[in-house]
């Protein structure tokens, strides 16, 4: 059996090595390190893949979120509603911009932001909702867009974990997540579903005026060389990362299928055990691209299982062990712990298993057998 890893980027690289090596050599030979033709090519391919008018590449996913919020003109004092159960980057940028983060609970079955909790949190100061398509599963965008329309709010999708997933509306239309709200942000961190070999990110929008604003912000607020119209940042995707992304983008759907296949094998194996709650999903559908395979251990043995798996050489992780509303940086007297029952429960029960595009049957069998023997 091949060595188990949370993410096996080396085996994935072996399949695309020639293309990547040749592309990187070309960048070295042409010295087009930044904003070269490779970056432009990637931008165009991603626009086409997502069916979105504008992709603005940038340096990482955290920047993408920050620049999206800057582009929308959010101001200190504006309230931004986001999920309590997510990676800290989502709330970090809200706080950095002097906006007021409003954390809300999530839904138990999808682990995504709770629509009822959003409704309760909306005030006269609310300006935006930031749904996170957590672990690769599309959030309930129909309900979120309806609420946004009703209350005149912006929707900024944190799509760092779900690039390639489709959201199916009640009317049957499929739309790539990240392109449904006013603006979407993603990350190309190596372990993400579309990962480069360093840092990278992008912002998406169908709004021409917003796209123009964003293109200036990523480049020091310049719309004309050395004319700085707004305060911007320096956030660029480099050409070597674009080479990697150009090689991987055409494979993203195949990668998604490989992830769903592994998730189904896990789900099938664990269906016999009543102490495990697996992520329900439609294998034929594509609203979940399994950035992470996160299941729940409901008999109180989660931490013991974690230690046991580590002993057996099976990598696993807890995403996320501590709710954001109790983190030192984000705790606030406004938050009442009793308002976050689901996040609190999930933090105590979740465990993430190895999930990547190269998982083999004998690896999954070993992982599932070891877990079933223990739980
Ligand atoms: C990874 C991630 C980010 C940040 O992306 P970076 O490229 O690491 O800055 C933001 N939000 C979520 C939900 C993420 O998983």
Coordinates of C-alpha atoms and ligand atoms in Angstrom, one line a residue:
X1 CA 0.0 0.0 0.0
X2 CA 1.2 3.5 -0.9
X3 CA 2.0 5.7 2.1
X4 CA -1.1 7.4 3.4
X5 CA -1.3 11.2 3.2
X6 CA -4.0 13.8 3.9
X7 CA -3.2 15.2 0.4
X8 CA -1.0 13.4 -2.1
X9 CA 0.3 16.2 -4.3
X10 CA 3.4 14.3 -5.4
X11 CA 1.4 11.5 -7.0
X12 CA -0.8 14.0 -8.7
X13 CA 2.2 15.9 -10.0
X14 CA 3.6 12.7 -11.6
X15 CA 0.7 12.7 -14.1
X16 CA 1.2 16.3 -15.2
X17 CA 4.9 16.6 -14.7
X18 CA 6.0 17.1 -18.3
X19 CA 3.5 19.9 -19.0
X20 CA 4.3 21.7 -15.8
X21 CA 8.1 21.4 -16.1
X22 CA 8.0 22.6 -19.7
X23 CA 5.8 25.6 -18.8
X24 CA 8.0 26.6 -15.9
X25 CA 11.0 26.4 -18.1
X26 CA 9.3 28.7 -20.6
X27 CA 8.6 31.3 -17.9
X28 CA 12.3 31.1 -16.9
X29 CA 13.4 31.5 -20.5
X30 CA 11.1 34.4 -21.3
X31 CA 11.5 36.1 -17.9
X32 CA 7.7 36.9 -17.9
X33 CA 7.5 36.2 -14.1
X34 CA 4.6 38.4 -13.2
X35 CA 1.4 39.0 -15.2
X36 CA 2.8 37.3 -18.2
X37 CA 0.9 35.5 -20.9
X38 CA 0.5 32.4 -18.7
X39 CA -1.5 34.4 -16.2
X40 CA -3.7 35.9 -18.9
X41 CA -4.3 32.5 -20.4
X42 CA -5.3 31.2 -17.0
X43 CA -7.7 34.1 -16.4
X44 CA -9.4 33.5 -19.7
X45 CA -9.7 29.7 -19.2
X46 CA -11.1 30.1 -15.7
X47 CA -13.7 32.7 -16.9
X48 CA -14.8 30.1 -19.5
X49 CA -14.8 27.2 -17.1
X50 CA -16.8 29.1 -14.5
X51 CA -19.1 30.8 -17.0
X52 CA -18.3 34.1 -15.4
X53 CA -17.6 37.4 -17.1
X54 CA -14.5 38.5 -15.0
X55 CA -11.8 36.6 -13.2
X56 CA -9.2 38.8 -11.4
X57 CA -6.2 36.7 -10.4
X58 CA -4.5 37.8 -7.1
X59 CA -1.9 36.5 -4.6
X60 CA -4.0 34.3 -2.3
X61 CA -7.5 33.6 -1.1
X62 CA -7.3 35.8 1.9
X63 CA -6.4 38.8 -0.3
X64 CA -9.2 37.8 -2.7
X65 CA -11.8 38.1 0.1
X66 CA -10.3 41.4 1.3
X67 CA -10.1 43.0 -2.2
X68 CA -13.7 41.8 -2.9
X69 CA -14.9 43.7 0.3
X70 CA -12.8 46.8 -0.6
X71 CA -14.2 46.8 -4.1
X72 CA -17.8 46.8 -2.8
X73 CA -17.0 49.9 -0.8
X74 CA -17.8 48.4 2.6
X75 CA -17.0 50.9 5.3
X76 CA -16.1 50.7 9.1
X77 CA -19.2 50.0 11.1
X78 CA -20.8 48.0 8.3
X79 CA -21.9 44.6 9.6
X80 CA -20.9 41.5 7.7
X81 CA -22.6 38.2 8.5
X82 CA -20.5 35.0 8.1
X83 CA -20.4 31.5 9.5
X84 CA -18.9 30.7 12.9
X85 CA -17.7 27.3 11.6
X86 CA -15.1 28.1 9.0
X87 CA -11.4 28.9 8.5
X88 CA -10.4 32.1 10.2
X89 CA -9.4 33.9 7.0
X90 CA -13.1 34.6 6.3
X91 CA -13.6 36.7 9.4
X92 CA -10.1 38.0 9.6
X93 CA -10.4 40.2 6.5
X94 CA -13.7 41.6 7.8
X95 CA -12.0 42.6 11.0
X96 CA -8.9 43.9 9.2
X97 CA -11.0 46.3 7.2
X98 CA -12.6 47.7 10.3
X99 CA -16.0 46.1 9.4
X100 CA -18.0 44.4 12.1
X101 CA -18.0 40.7 11.8
X102 CA -21.3 39.0 12.8
X103 CA -20.8 35.3 13.3
X104 CA -23.8 33.0 13.0
X105 CA -24.4 29.3 13.5
X106 CA -24.4 26.7 10.7
X107 CA -26.8 24.0 9.6
X108 CA -26.3 20.5 11.0
X109 CA -26.7 18.5 7.8
X110 CA -24.6 20.6 5.5
X111 CA -22.3 22.4 8.0
X112 CA -22.9 25.5 5.9
X113 CA -24.2 28.9 7.2
X114 CA -27.7 28.7 8.6
X115 CA -30.4 30.6 6.8
X116 CA -32.5 31.1 10.0
X117 CA -29.4 32.4 11.8
X118 CA -28.7 34.9 9.1
X119 CA -32.3 36.1 9.3
X120 CA -32.0 36.7 13.0
X121 CA -28.7 38.5 12.6
X122 CA -29.8 41.1 10.0
X123 CA -29.9 44.6 11.4
X124 CA -30.1 48.1 9.8
X125 CA -26.3 48.1 9.7
X126 CA -25.9 44.8 7.8
X127 CA -24.3 45.3 4.5
X128 CA -23.1 41.9 3.3
X129 CA -23.4 38.1 3.8
X130 CA -20.3 35.9 3.3
X131 CA -21.4 32.3 2.8
X132 CA -18.5 29.8 2.8
X133 CA -19.0 26.7 0.6
X134 CA -17.5 24.6 3.4
X135 CA -15.5 21.5 2.7
X136 CA -16.5 21.7 -1.0
X137 CA -20.3 21.7 -0.5
X138 CA -22.4 24.5 -2.1
X139 CA -24.3 26.6 0.5
X140 CA -28.0 27.3 0.1
X141 CA -27.6 30.1 -2.5
X142 CA -31.3 30.4 -3.4
X143 CA -32.2 31.4 0.1
X144 CA -29.1 33.5 0.6
X145 CA -29.7 35.5 -2.6
X146 CA -33.4 35.9 -1.7
X147 CA -32.5 37.3 1.7
X148 CA -29.9 39.6 0.2
X149 CA -32.4 41.0 -2.3
X150 CA -35.0 41.5 0.3
X151 CA -32.6 43.5 2.6
X152 CA -30.4 45.0 -0.1
X153 CA -27.2 43.2 0.9
X154 CA -24.1 42.2 -1.0
X155 CA -23.2 38.5 -1.2
X156 CA -19.5 37.6 -1.2
X157 CA -19.0 33.9 -1.7
X158 CA -15.9 32.4 0.0
X159 CA -15.3 29.7 -2.6
X160 CA -11.8 28.7 -1.4
X161 CA -12.9 25.2 -0.8
X162 CA -15.4 24.5 -3.5
X163 CA -14.1 25.6 -6.9
X164 CA -15.8 23.4 -9.6
X165 CA -18.9 22.6 -7.5
X166 CA -22.2 23.4 -9.1
X167 CA -25.2 24.9 -7.3
X168 CA -28.6 23.6 -8.5
X169 CA -31.3 26.2 -8.0
X170 CA -34.9 25.3 -7.2
X171 CA -35.7 26.0 -10.9
X172 CA -33.1 23.4 -12.0
X173 CA -30.4 25.7 -13.3
X174 CA -26.9 24.8 -12.5
X175 CA -24.4 27.5 -11.7
X176 CA -20.8 27.2 -10.6
X177 CA -20.4 28.3 -7.0
X178 CA -18.5 31.5 -6.6
X179 CA -20.3 33.1 -9.5
X180 CA -23.8 33.4 -7.9
X181 CA -23.3 36.3 -5.5
X182 CA -22.1 39.8 -6.3
X183 CA -18.5 38.6 -6.0
X184 CA -16.7 35.4 -5.3
X185 CA -13.2 34.7 -3.9
X186 CA -11.1 31.6 -4.2
X187 CA -7.7 30.3 -3.1
X188 CA -5.2 28.3 -5.1
X189 CA -3.2 27.2 -2.0
X190 CA -1.5 23.9 -2.9
X191 CA -4.0 21.6 -1.0
X192 CA -7.1 23.3 -2.4
X193 CA -9.1 21.5 -5.1
X194 CA -7.4 23.7 -7.7
X195 CA -4.0 24.3 -6.1
X196 CA -0.8 25.8 -7.4
X197 CA 2.7 25.2 -6.1
X198 CA 2.8 28.3 -3.9
X199 CA 0.2 30.9 -3.1
X200 CA -2.5 32.1 -5.5
X201 CA -6.1 33.3 -5.5
X202 CA -8.8 34.9 -7.7
X203 CA -11.9 37.0 -7.5
X204 CA -14.9 36.5 -9.8
X205 CA -17.7 38.7 -10.7
X206 CA -20.3 39.3 -13.5
X207 CA -20.4 43.0 -12.8
X208 CA -18.3 45.0 -15.3
X209 CA -18.0 48.1 -13.1
X210 CA -17.0 46.1 -10.0
X211 CA -14.5 44.1 -12.1
X212 CA -12.9 47.4 -13.2
X213 CA -12.7 48.6 -9.6
X214 CA -11.1 45.3 -8.4
X215 CA -8.5 45.3 -11.2
X216 CA -7.3 48.6 -9.9
X217 CA -7.3 47.6 -6.3
X218 CA -5.1 44.6 -6.9
X219 CA -2.6 46.9 -8.5
X220 CA -2.0 49.7 -6.0
X221 CA -5.2 51.5 -6.9
X222 CA -3.8 52.3 -10.4
X223 CA -6.2 52.5 -13.4
X224 CA -3.7 54.4 -15.4
X225 CA 0.0 54.0 -14.8
X226 CA 1.2 56.0 -11.8
X227 CA -2.3 57.5 -11.3
X228 CA -3.5 56.2 -7.9
X229 CA -7.2 56.8 -7.8
X230 CA -8.0 54.6 -4.7
X231 CA -6.0 53.0 -2.0
X232 CA -5.1 49.6 -3.3
X233 CA -2.9 46.7 -2.4
X234 CA -0.3 44.6 -4.2
X235 CA -1.7 41.3 -4.9
X236 CA -0.5 39.4 -8.0
X237 CA -0.6 35.8 -9.3
X238 CA 2.8 34.9 -10.7
X239 CA 3.4 33.1 -14.0
X240 CA 4.9 29.9 -12.5
X241 CA 1.7 29.4 -10.5
X242 CA -0.3 30.1 -13.6
X243 CA 1.6 27.3 -15.4
X244 CA 0.5 24.8 -12.7
X245 CA -3.1 26.1 -12.8
X246 CA -3.2 25.9 -16.6
X247 CA -2.2 22.3 -16.4
X248 CA -4.7 21.4 -13.6
X249 CA -7.8 23.4 -14.7
X250 CA -8.7 21.0 -17.6
X251 CA -8.6 18.2 -15.0
X252 CA -10.6 19.8 -12.3
X253 CA -13.9 18.0 -13.1
X254 CA -12.0 14.6 -13.2
X255 CA -10.4 15.5 -9.9
X256 CA -13.8 16.3 -8.5
X257 CA -15.1 12.9 -9.6
X258 CA -12.1 11.1 -8.0
X259 CA -12.8 12.9 -4.8
X260 CA -16.5 12.0 -4.9
X261 CA -15.6 8.4 -5.6
X262 CA -13.4 8.3 -2.6
X263 CA -16.1 10.0 -0.5
X264 CA -18.7 7.4 -1.6
X265 CA -16.4 4.5 -0.7
X266 CA -16.0 6.0 2.8
X267 CA -19.7 6.6 3.1
X268 CA -20.6 3.1 2.0
X269 CA -18.1 1.5 4.4
X270 CA -19.3 3.6 7.4
X271 CA -23.0 3.2 6.7
X272 CA -23.0 0.1 9.0
X273 CA -22.0 2.1 12.1
X274 CA -24.5 4.1 14.0
X275 CA -21.9 6.2 15.8
X276 CA -20.6 7.7 12.5
X277 CA -22.5 10.4 10.6
X278 CA -21.2 10.6 7.1
X279 CA -21.7 13.6 4.7
X280 CA -24.8 12.9 2.7
X281 CA -24.4 13.8 -1.0
X282 CA -25.7 12.8 -4.4
X283 CA -22.9 10.8 -6.1
X284 CA -24.3 11.7 -9.6
X285 CA -24.6 15.4 -8.7
X286 CA -21.8 17.9 -8.4
X287 CA -22.8 20.2 -5.6
X288 CA -20.1 18.7 -3.4
X289 CA -16.5 18.5 -4.6
X290 CA -15.1 17.2 -1.3
X291 CA -12.3 19.6 -0.5
X292 CA -12.3 17.7 2.8
X293 CA -14.1 14.5 3.8
X294 CA -15.5 15.4 7.2
X295 CA -17.6 13.0 9.2
X296 CA -18.8 13.0 12.8
X297 CA -18.2 10.6 15.6
X298 CA -21.2 10.9 17.9
X299 CA -20.3 8.5 20.8
X300 CA -17.8 10.8 22.4
X301 CA -14.8 8.9 21.0
X302 CA -13.6 11.5 18.4
X303 CA -10.4 12.4 20.2
X304 CA -9.6 8.8 21.1
X305 CA -10.1 7.9 17.4
X306 CA -7.8 10.7 16.4
X307 CA -5.0 9.4 18.6
X308 CA -5.7 5.8 17.5
X309 CA -5.4 6.7 13.8
X310 CA -2.3 8.7 14.3
X311 CA -0.8 5.7 16.0
X312 CA -1.7 3.5 13.0
X313 CA -0.1 5.9 10.6
X314 CA -3.4 7.2 9.2
X315 CA -3.3 11.0 8.9
X316 CA -6.4 12.8 9.9
X317 CA -7.3 16.3 11.1
X318 CA -9.9 18.3 12.9
X319 CA -11.5 21.1 10.8
X320 CA -12.3 23.1 12.9
X321 CA -11.6 22.4 16.6
X322 CA -12.6 25.8 18.0
X323 CA -15.6 27.9 17.0
X324 CA -14.6 31.4 15.8
X325 CA -16.9 33.1 18.3
X326 CA -14.6 31.9 21.2
X327 CA -11.3 32.5 19.5
X328 CA -9.3 35.2 21.3
X329 CA -9.1 37.4 18.3
X330 CA -12.9 37.3 17.5
X331 CA -14.6 36.7 20.8
X332 CA -17.0 39.5 21.6
X333 CA -19.5 40.3 24.3
X334 CA -22.2 40.4 21.6
X335 CA -21.9 36.6 21.2
X336 CA -23.9 34.3 23.4
X337 CA -22.5 30.7 23.3
X338 CA -26.0 29.4 23.4
X339 CA -26.6 30.9 19.9
X340 CA -24.1 28.5 18.4
X341 CA -25.3 25.0 19.3
X342 CA -24.5 23.3 16.0
X343 CA -21.0 24.8 15.6
X344 CA -20.2 23.8 19.2
X345 CA -21.4 20.3 18.6
X346 CA -19.5 20.0 15.2
X347 CA -16.3 21.2 16.7
X348 CA -16.5 18.3 19.2
X349 CA -17.5 15.6 16.7
X350 CA -15.9 16.2 13.4
X351 CA -12.9 14.4 12.0
X352 CA -11.4 14.7 8.5
X353 CA -9.9 11.7 6.7
X354 CA -7.4 11.6 3.9
X355 CA -9.0 13.2 0.8
X356 CA -7.3 13.8 -2.5
X357 CA -7.3 12.8 -6.2
X358 CA -5.0 9.8 -5.9
X359 CA -6.6 7.6 -3.1
X360 CA -6.5 3.9 -3.9
X361 CA -8.9 1.2 -2.9
X362 CA -6.5 -0.6 -0.6
X363 CA -5.8 2.7 1.2
X364 CA -9.5 3.4 1.7
X365 CA -10.1 -0.2 2.8
X366 CA -7.3 0.1 5.4
X367 CA -8.6 3.4 6.7
X368 CA -12.2 2.3 6.9
X369 CA -11.4 -1.1 8.5
X370 CA -9.2 0.6 11.1
X371 CA -11.9 3.1 12.0
X372 CA -14.8 0.6 12.1
X373 CA -12.7 -1.7 14.4
X374 CA -12.3 1.2 16.8
X375 CA -15.5 3.1 16.9
Ligands
LIG1 C1 -7.9 28.5 2.4 C2 -9.1 29.3 2.8 C3 -9.0 30.7 2.7 C4 -7.7 31.5 2.5 O1 -7.0 31.1 1.4 P1 -5.4 31.5 1.3 O2 -5.1 31.3 -0.1 O3 -4.7 30.5 2.2 O4 -5.2 32.9 1.8 C5 -10.1 31.5 2.9 N1 -11.3 30.9 3.3 C6 -11.4 29.5 3.4 C7 -12.7 28.9 3.7 C8 -10.3 28.7 3.1 O5 -10.4 27.4 3.3

